[in-house]
């Protein structure tokens, strides 16, 4: 991906982080999310690209989200974008750690295009590439990863999300002797930590959003790691209820329209089809991956952004004063 385009995309995630940060600790996650979306839409709209949102957090009738199929840019190279304007809206609203703006970009048709729904995800770094299989039980996967890393199970660390839907998996991992770190939110950050060396994280498992899943797949591919996924209907992720059943019927229809199958195993190549991709994340609040926006007494603001390039595998951290 061209350096000029990477620079442009960095300004997009920085602007969204600054806009979301303005709502830090104000208890209104929707306002924070909306502010980030507006900033992203404006800067992407001004960019010299033929941009297309292939997976995001909404459909066309749920604006102001960046909706699936939305076209942005003034014209130029064809760029597909997977985006989560704020990963951690609740953390932003509550002033908690690990809130990020995240975006993956690539040439046309680089990414899986799927509805905004749930996805089961399994992510590992390069040393365990090729040994995971989402169709097998979690116990089989952690044993395979431990073998690949030449570690006993007691030294393996798995990160997940602290959600009731993961309680049974966490309990099983504990019975196996595996160390489990449960983040309140933020599975993209967790996926990056699982793929980067020397973080102490060996695997990420969770059921979370599909947009974050495709972005995590971009990270895994760019860093030589591996990921398996599976699209899940709402009732499969959150249980049976009239509301979840209605949402599941809509998701199933959207899957048919978009040519994807809920419940089918997705391998890394199904989710990200090219190495010519980039992942960008800008911190809103301080976290395990990035510093957050910092405001100084004289009015200066600084951001920290991580840029990972798929072709070269380079990882850059950019500190910007605004």
Coordinates of C-alpha atoms in Angstrom, one line a residue:
X1 CA 0.0 0.0 0.0
X2 CA 1.3 3.4 -1.0
X3 CA 2.9 5.5 1.8
X4 CA 0.7 8.5 0.9
X5 CA -2.4 6.5 1.4
X6 CA -1.1 5.1 4.7
X7 CA -0.5 8.7 5.8
X8 CA -4.0 9.7 4.8
X9 CA -5.5 6.8 6.7
X10 CA -3.5 7.7 9.8
X11 CA -5.1 11.1 9.8
X12 CA -8.5 9.4 9.6
X13 CA -8.0 7.3 12.7
X14 CA -6.4 10.2 14.6
X15 CA -9.3 12.5 13.8
X16 CA -11.8 9.8 15.0
X17 CA -9.8 9.3 18.2
X18 CA -9.8 13.0 18.9
X19 CA -13.5 13.3 18.2
X20 CA -14.3 10.3 20.4
X21 CA -12.0 11.5 23.2
X22 CA -14.1 14.7 23.5
X23 CA -16.8 12.5 25.0
X24 CA -14.4 10.7 27.4
X25 CA -16.1 10.0 30.7
X26 CA -19.4 11.7 29.8
X27 CA -21.5 8.6 30.0
X28 CA -22.8 8.8 26.5
X29 CA -21.3 6.0 24.3
X30 CA -23.6 6.7 21.4
X31 CA -22.5 10.4 21.2
X32 CA -18.8 9.3 21.3
X33 CA -19.4 6.7 18.6
X34 CA -21.3 9.3 16.4
X35 CA -18.5 11.8 16.8
X36 CA -15.9 9.3 15.6
X37 CA -18.1 8.3 12.7
X38 CA -18.6 11.9 11.6
X39 CA -14.9 12.5 11.7
X40 CA -14.1 9.4 9.7
X41 CA -16.7 10.0 7.1
X42 CA -15.5 13.5 6.5
X43 CA -11.9 12.7 6.1
X44 CA -12.5 9.5 4.1
X45 CA -14.8 11.5 1.9
X46 CA -12.0 14.0 1.1
X47 CA -9.5 11.3 0.4
X48 CA -8.2 10.6 -3.2
X49 CA -9.6 7.1 -3.2
X50 CA -12.6 5.1 -4.5
X51 CA -13.4 3.8 -1.0
X52 CA -15.9 1.1 -0.1
X53 CA -17.0 0.0 3.4
X54 CA -17.1 -3.8 3.2
X55 CA -17.8 -4.5 6.8
X56 CA -18.8 -1.9 9.4
X57 CA -21.2 -1.3 12.2
X58 CA -24.4 -0.7 10.5
X59 CA -26.6 -1.0 7.4
X60 CA -27.8 1.9 5.3
X61 CA -31.0 2.4 7.3
X62 CA -29.0 2.8 10.6
X63 CA -26.9 5.9 9.7
X64 CA -24.9 7.7 11.0
X65 CA -22.8 4.6 11.2
X66 CA -20.4 3.8 8.4
X67 CA -22.7 1.4 6.7
X68 CA -21.8 -1.7 4.6
X69 CA -21.5 -0.7 1.0
X70 CA -21.0 3.0 1.6
X71 CA -18.8 4.6 -1.0
X72 CA -16.4 7.3 0.2
X73 CA -13.6 9.4 -1.5
X74 CA -13.0 11.8 -4.3
X75 CA -11.9 9.1 -6.7
X76 CA -8.6 7.2 -7.2
X77 CA -7.4 3.7 -6.3
X78 CA -10.0 1.2 -5.3
X79 CA -9.8 0.7 -1.6
X80 CA -11.9 -1.6 0.6
X81 CA -12.2 -0.7 4.2
X82 CA -13.2 -2.7 7.3
X83 CA -13.8 -0.4 10.2
X84 CA -14.9 0.0 13.9
X85 CA -15.0 3.8 14.6
X86 CA -14.6 3.1 18.3
X87 CA -13.7 -0.3 19.6
X88 CA -14.8 0.3 23.2
X89 CA -17.6 2.8 23.2
X90 CA -18.5 1.9 26.8
X91 CA -14.9 2.3 27.9
X92 CA -14.8 5.7 26.3
X93 CA -18.0 6.8 27.9
X94 CA -16.8 5.5 31.3
X95 CA -13.2 6.8 31.0
X96 CA -11.8 3.2 31.1
X97 CA -8.7 1.8 29.4
X98 CA -8.2 0.2 26.0
X99 CA -10.6 2.2 23.8
X100 CA -9.3 2.4 20.2
X101 CA -10.2 3.5 16.7
X102 CA -9.4 0.6 14.4
X103 CA -9.4 0.3 10.6
X104 CA -8.1 -2.2 8.0
X105 CA -7.7 -1.2 4.3
X106 CA -6.7 -3.1 1.2
X107 CA -7.2 -3.3 -2.5
X108 CA -10.7 -4.1 -3.9
X109 CA -12.1 -7.5 -2.7
X110 CA -9.3 -8.0 -0.1
X111 CA -11.7 -8.6 2.7
X112 CA -14.7 -10.8 3.6
X113 CA -17.9 -8.7 3.2
X114 CA -20.5 -9.8 5.8
X115 CA -23.3 -8.4 7.8
X116 CA -22.8 -6.7 11.1
X117 CA -23.4 -9.7 13.3
X118 CA -21.5 -11.9 15.8
X119 CA -18.4 -13.9 15.0
X120 CA -16.6 -16.6 16.9
X121 CA -12.9 -16.0 16.7
X122 CA -9.7 -17.9 17.4
X123 CA -6.3 -16.0 16.8
X124 CA -2.7 -17.0 17.3
X125 CA 0.7 -15.7 16.3
X126 CA 3.2 -16.9 13.7
X127 CA 4.7 -19.6 15.9
X128 CA 1.3 -21.4 16.1
X129 CA 0.2 -20.8 12.5
X130 CA -1.7 -23.7 11.0
X131 CA -2.4 -25.6 14.2
X132 CA -5.8 -24.1 15.1
X133 CA -9.2 -25.4 14.0
X134 CA -12.4 -23.7 15.1
X135 CA -14.3 -26.9 14.3
X136 CA -12.5 -28.6 17.1
X137 CA -13.1 -28.2 20.9
X138 CA -11.3 -25.3 22.7
X139 CA -9.3 -27.9 24.7
X140 CA -7.9 -29.5 21.5
X141 CA -6.9 -26.0 20.2
X142 CA -5.0 -24.9 23.4
X143 CA -3.2 -28.3 23.5
X144 CA -2.2 -27.8 19.8
X145 CA -1.0 -24.3 20.5
X146 CA 0.9 -25.4 23.6
X147 CA 2.6 -28.1 21.6
X148 CA 3.5 -25.7 18.8
X149 CA 5.0 -23.2 21.3
X150 CA 6.7 -26.0 23.2
X151 CA 5.0 -24.8 26.4
X152 CA 3.1 -26.8 29.1
X153 CA -0.6 -25.8 29.4
X154 CA 0.2 -24.1 32.8
X155 CA 2.4 -21.6 30.9
X156 CA -0.1 -20.9 28.2
X157 CA -2.0 -17.5 28.3
X158 CA -5.3 -17.1 26.5
X159 CA -7.1 -13.7 26.4
X160 CA -10.9 -13.5 26.0
X161 CA -13.7 -11.0 26.8
X162 CA -15.3 -10.9 30.2
X163 CA -18.8 -11.7 29.0
X164 CA -21.3 -14.3 30.4
X165 CA -21.2 -16.1 27.0
X166 CA -17.6 -17.0 27.7
X167 CA -18.0 -18.3 31.3
X168 CA -18.1 -22.0 30.3
X169 CA -15.0 -21.6 28.1
X170 CA -13.1 -19.7 30.8
X171 CA -14.0 -22.4 33.3
X172 CA -12.8 -25.2 31.0
X173 CA -9.5 -23.4 30.3
X174 CA -9.0 -23.0 34.1
X175 CA -9.6 -26.7 34.5
X176 CA -6.9 -27.4 32.0
X177 CA -4.5 -25.2 34.0
X178 CA -4.4 -22.4 31.3
X179 CA -4.0 -18.8 32.4
X180 CA -6.9 -16.6 31.2
X181 CA -6.9 -12.9 30.9
X182 CA -10.5 -11.6 30.5
X183 CA -10.7 -8.0 29.0
X184 CA -14.0 -6.1 29.5
X185 CA -14.0 -5.3 25.8
X186 CA -11.6 -4.9 22.9
X187 CA -11.0 -8.1 21.0
X188 CA -9.0 -6.3 18.2
X189 CA -6.5 -5.2 20.7
X190 CA -6.4 -8.7 22.2
X191 CA -5.9 -10.1 18.7
X192 CA -2.9 -7.8 18.0
X193 CA -1.4 -8.8 21.4
X194 CA -1.8 -12.5 20.4
X195 CA 0.0 -11.9 17.1
X196 CA 2.8 -9.7 18.3
X197 CA 5.9 -11.3 19.8
X198 CA 6.9 -10.8 23.5
X199 CA 3.5 -9.7 24.8
X200 CA 2.9 -12.8 26.9
X201 CA -0.4 -13.6 25.1
X202 CA -0.5 -16.9 23.2
X203 CA -4.0 -17.1 21.9
X204 CA -7.2 -15.0 21.6
X205 CA -10.7 -16.6 21.8
X206 CA -14.0 -14.9 21.9
X207 CA -17.4 -14.3 20.4
X208 CA -17.6 -10.7 19.4
X209 CA -18.5 -8.5 16.4
X210 CA -17.9 -9.6 12.8
X211 CA -16.3 -6.2 11.8
X212 CA -13.7 -6.6 14.6
X213 CA -13.2 -10.2 13.4
X214 CA -12.3 -9.1 9.8
X215 CA -10.0 -6.4 11.2
X216 CA -8.4 -9.0 13.5
X217 CA -7.9 -11.3 10.5
X218 CA -6.1 -8.4 8.7
X219 CA -3.8 -8.1 11.7
X220 CA -3.1 -11.9 11.8
X221 CA -2.3 -12.0 8.1
X222 CA -0.1 -8.9 8.2
X223 CA 1.9 -10.3 11.2
X224 CA 2.2 -13.9 9.9
X225 CA -0.3 -15.3 12.4
X226 CA -3.4 -17.3 12.0
X227 CA -7.1 -16.9 12.6
X228 CA -10.3 -19.0 12.3
X229 CA -13.8 -17.5 12.5
X230 CA -17.4 -18.4 12.3
X231 CA -20.4 -16.1 11.8
X232 CA -23.0 -16.6 14.4
X233 CA -26.7 -15.6 14.4
X234 CA -27.8 -13.4 17.4
X235 CA -29.7 -16.3 19.1
X236 CA -26.6 -18.5 18.9
X237 CA -24.5 -15.8 20.6
X238 CA -27.0 -14.4 23.1
X239 CA -29.7 -17.0 23.6
X240 CA -33.3 -17.5 22.6
X241 CA -35.7 -14.6 22.9
X242 CA -38.3 -13.0 20.5
X243 CA -35.9 -10.1 19.9
X244 CA -32.9 -12.3 19.2
X245 CA -35.0 -14.5 16.9
X246 CA -36.1 -11.5 14.9
X247 CA -32.5 -10.2 14.6
X248 CA -31.4 -13.7 13.6
X249 CA -33.9 -13.9 10.8
X250 CA -32.6 -10.6 9.4
X251 CA -29.0 -11.7 9.7
X252 CA -29.7 -15.0 7.9
X253 CA -31.4 -13.1 5.1
X254 CA -28.5 -10.6 4.8
X255 CA -26.0 -13.6 4.8
X256 CA -27.9 -15.1 1.9
X257 CA -27.9 -11.8 0.0
X258 CA -24.1 -11.3 0.6
X259 CA -23.2 -14.9 -0.3
X260 CA -21.8 -15.9 3.1
X261 CA -22.9 -18.8 5.3
X262 CA -23.6 -18.4 9.0
X263 CA -22.0 -21.2 11.0
X264 CA -19.4 -22.3 8.4
X265 CA -15.8 -22.3 9.4
X266 CA -13.8 -19.3 8.0
X267 CA -10.1 -19.7 7.6
X268 CA -7.7 -16.8 7.4
X269 CA -7.7 -16.8 3.6
X270 CA -11.5 -16.6 3.5
X271 CA -11.5 -13.4 5.6
X272 CA -8.4 -11.6 4.1
X273 CA -7.4 -12.5 0.5
X274 CA -4.4 -10.3 0.0
X275 CA -1.1 -9.3 1.6
X276 CA -1.5 -5.8 0.3
X277 CA -3.3 -4.6 3.3
X278 CA -2.8 -2.3 6.3
X279 CA -4.1 -2.2 9.8
X280 CA -4.3 1.1 11.7
X281 CA -5.3 1.8 15.3
X282 CA -5.2 5.0 17.3
X283 CA -5.7 5.0 21.0
X284 CA -8.5 7.0 22.6
X285 CA -7.7 5.9 26.2
X286 CA -4.4 4.4 27.5
X287 CA -4.3 0.7 27.2
X288 CA -2.3 -2.5 26.7
X289 CA -1.6 -1.7 23.1
X290 CA -1.4 2.1 22.7
X291 CA -1.3 5.3 24.7
X292 CA -4.5 7.3 24.6
X293 CA -5.1 10.9 23.6
X294 CA -3.1 13.1 25.9
X295 CA -4.2 16.7 26.6
X296 CA -1.7 19.2 28.0
X297 CA -2.3 22.4 30.1
X298 CA -1.4 24.6 27.1
X299 CA -4.1 22.9 24.9
X300 CA -1.8 20.6 23.0
X301 CA -3.1 17.2 22.1
X302 CA -1.1 14.1 21.2
X303 CA -2.1 10.7 19.7
X304 CA -0.4 7.4 19.3
X305 CA -1.2 5.3 16.2
X306 CA 0.0 1.8 15.3
X307 CA 0.3 1.0 11.6
X308 CA 1.0 -2.5 10.4
X309 CA 1.7 -3.1 6.7
X310 CA 0.9 -6.5 5.3
X311 CA 3.4 -6.7 2.5
X312 CA 6.4 -5.8 4.6
X313 CA 5.2 -6.9 8.0
X314 CA 6.5 -3.6 9.5
X315 CA 5.0 -2.2 12.7
X316 CA 5.2 1.5 13.2
X317 CA 4.1 3.6 16.2
X318 CA 3.4 7.2 15.3
X319 CA 3.2 9.9 18.0
X320 CA 1.5 13.0 16.6
X321 CA 1.1 16.4 18.1
X322 CA -2.1 18.2 17.1

